[in-house]
Short mmCIF file of C-alpha atoms in Angstrom, two decimals:
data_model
loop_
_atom_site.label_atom_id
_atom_site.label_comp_id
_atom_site.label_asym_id
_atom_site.label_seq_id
_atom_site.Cartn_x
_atom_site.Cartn_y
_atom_site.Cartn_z
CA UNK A 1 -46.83 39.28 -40.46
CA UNK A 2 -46.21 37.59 -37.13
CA UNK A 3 -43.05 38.01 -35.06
CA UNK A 4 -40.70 35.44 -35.85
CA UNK A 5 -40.13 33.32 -32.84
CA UNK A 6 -36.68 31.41 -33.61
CA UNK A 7 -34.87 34.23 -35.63
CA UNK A 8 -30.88 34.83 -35.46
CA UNK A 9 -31.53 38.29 -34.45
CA UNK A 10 -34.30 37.22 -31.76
CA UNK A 11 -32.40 34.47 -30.18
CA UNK A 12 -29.16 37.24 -30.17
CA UNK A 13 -31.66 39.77 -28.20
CA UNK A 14 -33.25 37.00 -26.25
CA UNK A 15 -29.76 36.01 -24.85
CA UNK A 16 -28.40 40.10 -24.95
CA UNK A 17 -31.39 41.18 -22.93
CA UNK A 18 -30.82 38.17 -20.10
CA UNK A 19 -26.93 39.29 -19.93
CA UNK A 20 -27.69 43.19 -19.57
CA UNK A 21 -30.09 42.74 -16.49
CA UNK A 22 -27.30 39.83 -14.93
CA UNK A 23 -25.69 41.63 -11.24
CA UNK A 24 -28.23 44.43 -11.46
CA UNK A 25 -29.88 42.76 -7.66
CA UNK A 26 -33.32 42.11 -9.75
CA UNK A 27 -35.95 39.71 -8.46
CA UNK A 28 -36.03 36.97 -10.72
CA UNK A 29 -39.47 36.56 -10.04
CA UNK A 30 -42.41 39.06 -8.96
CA UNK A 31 -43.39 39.81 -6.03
CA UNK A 32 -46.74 37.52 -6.29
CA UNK A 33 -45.93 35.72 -3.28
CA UNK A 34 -43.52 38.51 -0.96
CA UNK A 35 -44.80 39.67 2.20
CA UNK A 36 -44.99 43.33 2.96
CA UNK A 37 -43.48 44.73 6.33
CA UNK A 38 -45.86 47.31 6.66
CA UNK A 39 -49.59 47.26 6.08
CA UNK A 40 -50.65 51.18 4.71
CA UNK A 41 -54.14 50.47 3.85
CA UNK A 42 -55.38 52.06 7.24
CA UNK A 43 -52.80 55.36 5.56
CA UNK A 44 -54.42 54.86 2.10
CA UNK A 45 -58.35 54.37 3.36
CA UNK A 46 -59.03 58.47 3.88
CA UNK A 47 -57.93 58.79 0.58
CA UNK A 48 -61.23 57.25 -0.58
CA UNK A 49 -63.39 59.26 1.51
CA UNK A 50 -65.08 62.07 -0.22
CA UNK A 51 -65.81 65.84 1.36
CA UNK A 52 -69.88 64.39 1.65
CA UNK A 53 -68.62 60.96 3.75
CA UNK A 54 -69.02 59.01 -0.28
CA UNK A 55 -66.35 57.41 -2.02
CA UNK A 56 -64.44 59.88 -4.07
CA UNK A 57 -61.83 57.72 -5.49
CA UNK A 58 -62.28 54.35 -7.22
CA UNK A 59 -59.04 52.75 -5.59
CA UNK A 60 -55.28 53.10 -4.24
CA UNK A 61 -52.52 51.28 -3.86
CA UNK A 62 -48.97 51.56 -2.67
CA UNK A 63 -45.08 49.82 -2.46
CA UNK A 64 -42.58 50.77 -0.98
CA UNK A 65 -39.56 49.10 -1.62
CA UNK A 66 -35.58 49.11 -0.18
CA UNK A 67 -32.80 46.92 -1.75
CA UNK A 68 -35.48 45.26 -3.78
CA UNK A 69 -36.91 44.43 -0.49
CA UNK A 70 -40.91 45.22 0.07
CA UNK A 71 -40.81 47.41 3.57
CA UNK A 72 -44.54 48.39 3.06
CA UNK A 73 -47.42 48.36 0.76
CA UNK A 74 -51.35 48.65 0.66
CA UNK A 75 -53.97 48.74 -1.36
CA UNK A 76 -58.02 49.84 -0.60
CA UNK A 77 -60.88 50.12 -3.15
CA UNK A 78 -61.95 47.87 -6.52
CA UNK A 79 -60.75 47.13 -9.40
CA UNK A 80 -64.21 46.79 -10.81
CA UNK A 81 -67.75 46.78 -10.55
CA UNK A 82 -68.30 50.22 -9.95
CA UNK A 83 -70.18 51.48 -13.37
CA UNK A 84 -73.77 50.89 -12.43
CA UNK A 85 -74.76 51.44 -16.03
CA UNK A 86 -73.08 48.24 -16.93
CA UNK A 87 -74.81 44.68 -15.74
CA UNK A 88 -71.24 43.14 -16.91
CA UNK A 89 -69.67 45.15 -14.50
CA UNK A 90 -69.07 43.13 -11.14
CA UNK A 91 -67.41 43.94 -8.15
CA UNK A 92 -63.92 43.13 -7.20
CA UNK A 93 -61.60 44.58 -4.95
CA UNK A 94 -58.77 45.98 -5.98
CA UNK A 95 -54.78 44.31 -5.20
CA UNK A 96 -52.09 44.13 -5.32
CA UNK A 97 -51.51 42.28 -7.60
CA UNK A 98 -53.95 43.77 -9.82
CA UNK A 99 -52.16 44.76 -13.39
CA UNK A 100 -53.83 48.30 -14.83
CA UNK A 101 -52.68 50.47 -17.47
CA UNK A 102 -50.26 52.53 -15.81
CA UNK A 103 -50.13 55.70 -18.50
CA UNK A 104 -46.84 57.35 -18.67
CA UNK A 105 -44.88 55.02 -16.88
CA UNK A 106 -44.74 53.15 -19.95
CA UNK A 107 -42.22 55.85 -21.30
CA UNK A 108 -39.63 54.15 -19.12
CA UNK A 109 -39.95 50.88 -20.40
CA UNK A 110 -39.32 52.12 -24.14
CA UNK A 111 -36.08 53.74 -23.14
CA UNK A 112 -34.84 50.86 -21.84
CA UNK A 113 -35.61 48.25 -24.76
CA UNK A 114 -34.38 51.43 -27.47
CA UNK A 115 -30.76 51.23 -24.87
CA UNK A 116 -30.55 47.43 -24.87
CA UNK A 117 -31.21 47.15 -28.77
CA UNK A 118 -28.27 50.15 -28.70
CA UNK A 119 -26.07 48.10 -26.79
CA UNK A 120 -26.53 44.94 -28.93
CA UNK A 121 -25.86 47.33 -31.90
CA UNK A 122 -28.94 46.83 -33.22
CA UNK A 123 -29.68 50.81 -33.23
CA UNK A 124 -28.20 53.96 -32.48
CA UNK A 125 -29.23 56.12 -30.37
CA UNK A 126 -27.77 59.40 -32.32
CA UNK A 127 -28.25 58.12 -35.91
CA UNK A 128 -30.48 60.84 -38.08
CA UNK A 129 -33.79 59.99 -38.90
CA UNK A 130 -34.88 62.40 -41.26
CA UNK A 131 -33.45 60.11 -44.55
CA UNK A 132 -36.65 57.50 -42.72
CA UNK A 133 -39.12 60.61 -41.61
CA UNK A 134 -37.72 63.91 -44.14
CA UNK A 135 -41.32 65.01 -42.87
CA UNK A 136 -39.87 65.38 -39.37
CA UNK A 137 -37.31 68.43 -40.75
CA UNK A 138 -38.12 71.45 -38.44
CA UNK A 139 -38.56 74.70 -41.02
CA UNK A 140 -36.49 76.88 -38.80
CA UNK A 141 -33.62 73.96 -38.30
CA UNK A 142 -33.62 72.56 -41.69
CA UNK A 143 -29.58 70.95 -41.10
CA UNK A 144 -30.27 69.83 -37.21
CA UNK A 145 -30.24 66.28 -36.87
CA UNK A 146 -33.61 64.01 -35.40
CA UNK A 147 -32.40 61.11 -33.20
CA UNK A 148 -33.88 58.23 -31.57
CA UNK A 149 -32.25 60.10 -28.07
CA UNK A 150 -34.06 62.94 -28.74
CA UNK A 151 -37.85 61.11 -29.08
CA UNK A 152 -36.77 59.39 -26.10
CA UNK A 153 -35.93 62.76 -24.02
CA UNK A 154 -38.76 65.30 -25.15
CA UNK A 155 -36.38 66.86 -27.08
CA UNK A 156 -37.29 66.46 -30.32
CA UNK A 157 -39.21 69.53 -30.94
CA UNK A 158 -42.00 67.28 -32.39
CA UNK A 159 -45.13 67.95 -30.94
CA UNK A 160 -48.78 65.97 -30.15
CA UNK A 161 -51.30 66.73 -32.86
CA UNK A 162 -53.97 69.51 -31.45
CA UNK A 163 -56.73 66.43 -31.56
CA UNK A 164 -53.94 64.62 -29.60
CA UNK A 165 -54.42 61.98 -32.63
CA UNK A 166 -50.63 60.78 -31.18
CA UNK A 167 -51.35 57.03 -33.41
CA UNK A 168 -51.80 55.95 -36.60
CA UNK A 169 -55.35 53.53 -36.95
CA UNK A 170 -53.88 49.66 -37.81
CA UNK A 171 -53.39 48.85 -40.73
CA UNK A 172 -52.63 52.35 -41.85
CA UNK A 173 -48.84 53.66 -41.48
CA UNK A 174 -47.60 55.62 -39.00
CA UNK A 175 -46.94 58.19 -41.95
CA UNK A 176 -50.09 59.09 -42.31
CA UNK A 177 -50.10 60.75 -39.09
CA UNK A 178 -46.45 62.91 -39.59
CA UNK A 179 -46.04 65.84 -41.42
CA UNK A 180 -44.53 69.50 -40.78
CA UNK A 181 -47.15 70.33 -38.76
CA UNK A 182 -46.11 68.47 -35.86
CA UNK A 183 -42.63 70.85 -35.65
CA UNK A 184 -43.33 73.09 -33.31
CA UNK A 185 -43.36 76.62 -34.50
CA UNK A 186 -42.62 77.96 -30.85
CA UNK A 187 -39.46 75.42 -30.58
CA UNK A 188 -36.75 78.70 -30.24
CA UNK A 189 -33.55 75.73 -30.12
CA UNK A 190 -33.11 72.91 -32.39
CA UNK A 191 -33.74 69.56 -31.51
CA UNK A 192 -32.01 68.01 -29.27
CA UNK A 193 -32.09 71.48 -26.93
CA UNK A 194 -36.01 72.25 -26.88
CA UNK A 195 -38.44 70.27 -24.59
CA UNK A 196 -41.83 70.09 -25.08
CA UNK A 197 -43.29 66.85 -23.82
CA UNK A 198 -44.83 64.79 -26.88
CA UNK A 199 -46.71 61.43 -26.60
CA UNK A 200 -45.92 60.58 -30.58
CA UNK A 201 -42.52 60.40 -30.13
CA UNK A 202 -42.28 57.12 -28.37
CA UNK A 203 -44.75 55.63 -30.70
CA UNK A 204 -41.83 56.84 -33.31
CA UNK A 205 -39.45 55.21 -31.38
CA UNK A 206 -41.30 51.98 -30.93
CA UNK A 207 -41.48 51.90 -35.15
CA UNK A 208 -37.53 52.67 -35.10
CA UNK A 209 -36.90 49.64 -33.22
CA UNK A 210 -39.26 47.33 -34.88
CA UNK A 211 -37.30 48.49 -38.30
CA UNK A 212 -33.91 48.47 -36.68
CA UNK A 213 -35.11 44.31 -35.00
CA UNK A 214 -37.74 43.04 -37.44
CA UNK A 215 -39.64 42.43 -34.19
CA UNK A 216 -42.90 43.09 -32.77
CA UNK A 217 -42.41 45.95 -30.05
CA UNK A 218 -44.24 44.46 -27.65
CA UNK A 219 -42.45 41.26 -28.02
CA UNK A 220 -38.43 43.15 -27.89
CA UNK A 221 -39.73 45.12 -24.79
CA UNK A 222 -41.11 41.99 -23.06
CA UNK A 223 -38.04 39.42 -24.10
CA UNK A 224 -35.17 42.41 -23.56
CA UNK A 225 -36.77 44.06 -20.68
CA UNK A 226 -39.74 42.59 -18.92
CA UNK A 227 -39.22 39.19 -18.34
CA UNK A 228 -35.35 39.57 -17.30
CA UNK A 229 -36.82 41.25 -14.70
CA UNK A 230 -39.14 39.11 -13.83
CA UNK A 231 -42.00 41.28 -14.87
CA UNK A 232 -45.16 39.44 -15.82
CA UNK A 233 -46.83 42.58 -17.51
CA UNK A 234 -47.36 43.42 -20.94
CA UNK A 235 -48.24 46.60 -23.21
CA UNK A 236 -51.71 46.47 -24.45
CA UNK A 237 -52.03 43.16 -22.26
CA UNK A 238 -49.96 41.40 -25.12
CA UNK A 239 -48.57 38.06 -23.44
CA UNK A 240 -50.28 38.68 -19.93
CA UNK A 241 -51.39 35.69 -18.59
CA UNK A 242 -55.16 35.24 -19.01
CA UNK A 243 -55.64 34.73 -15.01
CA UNK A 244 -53.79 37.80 -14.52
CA UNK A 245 -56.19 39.46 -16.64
CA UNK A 246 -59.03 38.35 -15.74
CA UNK A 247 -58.26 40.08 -12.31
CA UNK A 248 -56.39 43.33 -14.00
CA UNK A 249 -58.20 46.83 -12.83
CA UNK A 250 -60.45 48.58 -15.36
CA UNK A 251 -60.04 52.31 -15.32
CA UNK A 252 -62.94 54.57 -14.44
CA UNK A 253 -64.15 58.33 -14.31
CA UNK A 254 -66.19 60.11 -11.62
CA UNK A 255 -68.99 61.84 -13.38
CA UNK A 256 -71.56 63.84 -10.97
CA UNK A 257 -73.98 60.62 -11.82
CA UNK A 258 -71.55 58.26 -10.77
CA UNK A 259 -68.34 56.31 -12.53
CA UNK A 260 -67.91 55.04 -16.15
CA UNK A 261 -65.71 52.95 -17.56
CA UNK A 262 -62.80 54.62 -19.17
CA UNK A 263 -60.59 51.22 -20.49
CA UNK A 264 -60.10 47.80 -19.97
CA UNK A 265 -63.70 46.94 -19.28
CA UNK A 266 -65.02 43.66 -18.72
CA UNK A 267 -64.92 42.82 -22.19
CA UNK A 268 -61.86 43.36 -22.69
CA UNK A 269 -60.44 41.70 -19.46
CA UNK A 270 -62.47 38.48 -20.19
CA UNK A 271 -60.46 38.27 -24.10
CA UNK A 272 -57.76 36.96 -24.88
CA UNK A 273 -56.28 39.25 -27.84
CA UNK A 274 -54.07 42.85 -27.37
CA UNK A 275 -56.44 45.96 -27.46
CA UNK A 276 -55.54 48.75 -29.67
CA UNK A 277 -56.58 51.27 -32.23
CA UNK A 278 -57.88 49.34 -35.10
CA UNK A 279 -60.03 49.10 -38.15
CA UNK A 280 -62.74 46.27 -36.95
CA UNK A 281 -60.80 43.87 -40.07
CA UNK A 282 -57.57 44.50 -38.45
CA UNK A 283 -55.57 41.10 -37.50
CA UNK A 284 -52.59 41.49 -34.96
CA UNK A 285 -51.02 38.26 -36.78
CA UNK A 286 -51.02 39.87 -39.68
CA UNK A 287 -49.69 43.74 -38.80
CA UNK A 288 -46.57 44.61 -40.71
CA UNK A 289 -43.53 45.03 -38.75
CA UNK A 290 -42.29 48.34 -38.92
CA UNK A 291 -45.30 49.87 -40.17
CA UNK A 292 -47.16 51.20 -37.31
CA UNK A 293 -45.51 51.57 -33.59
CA UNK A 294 -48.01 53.38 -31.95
CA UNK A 295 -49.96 50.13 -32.17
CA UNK A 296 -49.23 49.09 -28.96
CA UNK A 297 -49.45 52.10 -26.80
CA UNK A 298 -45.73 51.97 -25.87
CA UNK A 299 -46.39 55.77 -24.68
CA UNK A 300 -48.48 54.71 -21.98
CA UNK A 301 -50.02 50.93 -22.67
CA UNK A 302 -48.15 48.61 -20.01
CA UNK A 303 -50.18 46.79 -17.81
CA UNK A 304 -48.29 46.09 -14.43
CA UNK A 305 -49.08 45.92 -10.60
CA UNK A 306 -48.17 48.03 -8.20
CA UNK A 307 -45.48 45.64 -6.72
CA UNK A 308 -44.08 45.96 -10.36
CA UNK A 309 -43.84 49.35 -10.35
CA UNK A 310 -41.63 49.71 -7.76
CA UNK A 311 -39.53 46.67 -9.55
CA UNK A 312 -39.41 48.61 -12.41
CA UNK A 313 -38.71 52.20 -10.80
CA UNK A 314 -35.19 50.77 -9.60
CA UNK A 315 -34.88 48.73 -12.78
CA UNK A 316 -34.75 52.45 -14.30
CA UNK A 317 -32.99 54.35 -11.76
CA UNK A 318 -30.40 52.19 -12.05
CA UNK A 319 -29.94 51.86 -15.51
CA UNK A 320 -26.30 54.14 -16.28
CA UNK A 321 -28.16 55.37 -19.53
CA UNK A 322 -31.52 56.61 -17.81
CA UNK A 323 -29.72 58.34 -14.99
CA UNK A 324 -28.20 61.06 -17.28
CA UNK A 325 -29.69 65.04 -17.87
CA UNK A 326 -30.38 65.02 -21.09
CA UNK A 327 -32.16 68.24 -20.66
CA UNK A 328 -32.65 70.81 -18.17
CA UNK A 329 -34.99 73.86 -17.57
CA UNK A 330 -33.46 77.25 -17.67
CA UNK A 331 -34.93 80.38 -16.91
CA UNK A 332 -33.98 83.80 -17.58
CA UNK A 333 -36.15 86.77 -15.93
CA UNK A 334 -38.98 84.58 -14.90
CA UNK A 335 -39.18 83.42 -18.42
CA UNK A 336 -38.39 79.74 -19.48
CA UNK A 337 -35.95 79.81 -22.36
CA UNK A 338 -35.20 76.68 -23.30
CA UNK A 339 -38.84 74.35 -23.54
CA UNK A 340 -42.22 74.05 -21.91
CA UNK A 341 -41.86 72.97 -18.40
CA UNK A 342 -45.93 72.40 -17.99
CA UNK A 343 -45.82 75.04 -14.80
CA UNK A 344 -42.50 73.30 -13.27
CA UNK A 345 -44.06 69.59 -13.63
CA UNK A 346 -40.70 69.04 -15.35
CA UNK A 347 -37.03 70.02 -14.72
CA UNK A 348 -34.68 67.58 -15.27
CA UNK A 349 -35.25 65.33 -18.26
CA UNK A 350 -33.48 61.98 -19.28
CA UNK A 351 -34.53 59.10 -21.20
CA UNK A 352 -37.85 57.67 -20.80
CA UNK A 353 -37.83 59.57 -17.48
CA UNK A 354 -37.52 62.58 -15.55
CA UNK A 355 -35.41 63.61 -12.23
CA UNK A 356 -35.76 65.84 -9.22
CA UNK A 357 -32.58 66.92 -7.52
CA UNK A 358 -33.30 66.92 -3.82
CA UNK A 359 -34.27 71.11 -3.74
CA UNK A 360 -37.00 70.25 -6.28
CA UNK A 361 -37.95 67.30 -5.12
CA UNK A 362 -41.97 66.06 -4.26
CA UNK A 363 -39.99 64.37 -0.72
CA UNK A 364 -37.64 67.45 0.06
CA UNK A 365 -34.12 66.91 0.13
CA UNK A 366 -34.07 63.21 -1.66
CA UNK A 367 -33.44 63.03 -5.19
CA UNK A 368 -35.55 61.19 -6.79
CA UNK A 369 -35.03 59.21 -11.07
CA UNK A 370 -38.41 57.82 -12.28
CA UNK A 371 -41.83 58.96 -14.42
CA UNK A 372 -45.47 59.80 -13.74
CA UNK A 373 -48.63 58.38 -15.46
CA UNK A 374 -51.75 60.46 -16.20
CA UNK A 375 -54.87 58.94 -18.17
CA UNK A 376 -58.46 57.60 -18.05
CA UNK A 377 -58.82 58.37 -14.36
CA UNK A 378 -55.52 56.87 -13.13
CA UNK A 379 -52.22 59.11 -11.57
CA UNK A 380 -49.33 56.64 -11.22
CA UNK A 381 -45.98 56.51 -10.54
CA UNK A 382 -42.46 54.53 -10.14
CA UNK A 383 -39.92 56.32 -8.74
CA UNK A 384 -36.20 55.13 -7.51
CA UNK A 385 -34.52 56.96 -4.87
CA UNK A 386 -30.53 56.72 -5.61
CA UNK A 387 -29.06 57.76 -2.07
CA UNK A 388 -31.38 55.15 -0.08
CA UNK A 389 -31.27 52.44 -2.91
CA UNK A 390 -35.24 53.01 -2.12
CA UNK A 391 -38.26 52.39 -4.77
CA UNK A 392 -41.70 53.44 -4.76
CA UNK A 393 -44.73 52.47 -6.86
CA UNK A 394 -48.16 53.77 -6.53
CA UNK A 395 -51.54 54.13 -8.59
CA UNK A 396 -54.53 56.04 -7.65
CA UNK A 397 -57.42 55.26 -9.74
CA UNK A 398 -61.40 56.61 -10.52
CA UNK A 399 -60.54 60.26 -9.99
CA UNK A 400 -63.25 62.96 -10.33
CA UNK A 401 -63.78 63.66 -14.80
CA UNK A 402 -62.48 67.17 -15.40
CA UNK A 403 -60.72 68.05 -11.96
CA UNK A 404 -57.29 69.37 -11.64
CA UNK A 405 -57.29 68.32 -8.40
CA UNK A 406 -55.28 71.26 -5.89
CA UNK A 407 -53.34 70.77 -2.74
CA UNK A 408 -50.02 68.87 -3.45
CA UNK A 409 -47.04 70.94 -2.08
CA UNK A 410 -44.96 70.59 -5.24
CA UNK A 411 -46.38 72.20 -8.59
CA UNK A 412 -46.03 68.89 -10.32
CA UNK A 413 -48.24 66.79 -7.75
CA UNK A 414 -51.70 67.05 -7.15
CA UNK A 415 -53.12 66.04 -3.30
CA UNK A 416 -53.40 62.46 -4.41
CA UNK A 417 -50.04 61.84 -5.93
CA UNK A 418 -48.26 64.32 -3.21
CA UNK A 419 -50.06 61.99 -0.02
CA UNK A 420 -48.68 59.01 -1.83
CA UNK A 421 -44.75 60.60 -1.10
CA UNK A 422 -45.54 61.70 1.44
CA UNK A 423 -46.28 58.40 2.93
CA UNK A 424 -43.37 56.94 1.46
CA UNK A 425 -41.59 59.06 3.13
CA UNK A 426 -42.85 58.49 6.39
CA UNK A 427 -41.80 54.15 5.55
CA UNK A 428 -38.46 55.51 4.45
CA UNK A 429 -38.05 58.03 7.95
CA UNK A 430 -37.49 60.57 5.67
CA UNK A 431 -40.18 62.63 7.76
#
């Protein structure tokens, strides 16, 4: 079935989403043609370099942003070519302006198309949904509600299967994947009061909305959030421009023989159809609505630049909705009571995003709203600083397979993502 393009409830959305984002100081275009303050590449370039004098990293690239306002930004490296086992594999440097899969980061975008469709009434954020998922009832909490607020926050006490298996293969259902086997057994608090952080529950949420709108996800995210803000990206480069594409980054490894392509190849940045997991029959036209929300990665399948990052770091950090606690880690003689804080990578938790209070924070003394991204090679980032209206994006990309890479200052940072605030910080004379 193919989204319906002039439906009552689209044009309602359509005109909803363009209303919401109105006074909110967003760029009503992107930043294709703004001119940075700053230059950082000559900051970014020793990033690169490896221990041995070889390139260590595939690429880098950085924004800083104040008032919506670029103050710096740089970029060093490629976006592709640097697979040698692949003849299809040609060099180009990477930009700007280059859109990538940006992992995690995604998470914020879902929280704000689930609070728009709330605000147009078209879900709730607190409804139950075990009447839809009675497979989702947690043994030990058999009469605590599941809501949509809880996917949305970690707090769910749903966890990723073992095989991390967190989507259903198109056409099959999303309930083929669910069961009581994803309730965690550890979860000591119902839902709603246990974090543990869970990929599957946003591709739950993306299937609540598409229920809730008879819409696409990747088309109510796009029409209520992207394009208002003049974002040009897309999840699972559905409705990307085809030149912006064509010049997106593909995603690599560092093996000890060299790099590999981990996604968005050259195959894939040369077609013209969404990527996703799919039977080889499957037909995006025809996907049922509703059926299936992991289908379009919304856990960690936008493609954006780095400018866009740091568009949509303020878009979220100024959002009323996302800048609420909707958990927070407590600790009782050195033990953590209340969820899995991944070694202190998490702390405060909201919707779709995460906070650190200025006394956690990776730049000390500056809280800081905003998410991380984690996959195929990349560490990302968008993250809004409230007190200096400030925004940062960032991507580092073609890290080392199987390193854990040491040396950030705060436990949630590794060297990489810890030199990128730092020099932030430095633009923002914050050290």
């Amino acid at each position: 079935m193919a989204p319906s393009a002039e439906s009552p409830l689209r044009r309602q959305l359509l005109r909803t989403g363009a209303l919401l984002t109105a006074g909110l100081g967003l760029p009503g275009v992107s930043r294709a043609g703004a001119a940075p303050v700053a230059d950082l590449a000559d900051r970014l370039a020793p990033l690169l370099r490896g221990a041995d004098g070889g390139r260590q990293l595939a690429g880098a690239a950085l924004v800083v942003e104040r008032a919506s306002a670029p103050m710096a930004a740089g970029v060093v490296g490629q976006a592709a070519g640097l697979d040698a086992s692949r003849r299809d594999d040609r060099p180009r440097p990477l930009t700007l302006h280059s859109k990538m899969r940006v992992a995690s980061v995604s998470k914020m975008v879902v929280a704000l198309t689930a609070v728009r469709l709330a605000e147009a009434g078209v879900v709730s954020l607190d409804r139950d949904l075990r009447p839809t998922f009675p497979m989702l009832t947690h043994p030990a909490f058999p009469d605590a509600p599941l809501s949509l607020r809880h996917l949305l926050a970690h707090t769910s006490t749903i966890r990723d299967p073992l095989d991390e298996a967190y989507y259903a293969v198109s056409p099959a259902r999303i309930e083929s994947i669910l069961g009581p086997h994803l309730m965690n057994p550890k979860a000591r608090r119902p839902p709603g009061a246990w974090f543990e952080y869970c990929n599957l529950n946003f591709g739950l949420a993306a299937t609540v909305m598409e229920r809730a709108a008879k819409e696409r996800f990747d088309v109510l995210a796009r029409t209520l959030v992207l394009e208002p803000a003049g974002l040009t990206g897309g999840f699972n480069w559905s409705a990307v421009a085809a030149a912006d594409r064509r010049q997106g980054a593909t995603l690599y490894r560092r093996f000890d023989d060299g790099w590999r392509v981990q996604t968005d190849g050259p195959e894939v940045l040369s077609d013209s159809k969404p990527v996703g997991v799919v039977e080889d029959t499957f037909a995006f036209a025809d996907y049922a609505i509703g059926s299936n929300g992991t289908l379009f990665s919304p856990q960690g399948g936008l493609r954006i630049n780095a400018f866009e990052l740091a568009q949509l770091a303020r878009l979220a950090g100024t959002e009323p909705a996302l800048q609420g606690v909707e958990w927070r880690l407590e600790t009782a003689d050195g033990e953590e009571q209340n969820g899995d804080s991944w070694g202190g990578a998490f702390y405060e938790v909201g919707l779709g995003s995460y906070q650190w209070p200025a006394e956690r924070s990776p730049i000390p003394g500056t809280r800081m709203i905003g998410h991380d991204g984690e996959a195929y090679g990349l560490y990302s980032g968008a993250w809004y600083l409230p007190e200096l209206d400030a925004s940062i994006g960032f991507a580092v990309t073609g890290t080392p397979a199987g390193e854990q890479p040491a040396g950030g200052s705060h436990p949630g940072y590794n060297r990489w993502s810890q030199a990128m605030f730092d020099i932030a910080a430095t633009v923002l004379a914050l050290r």
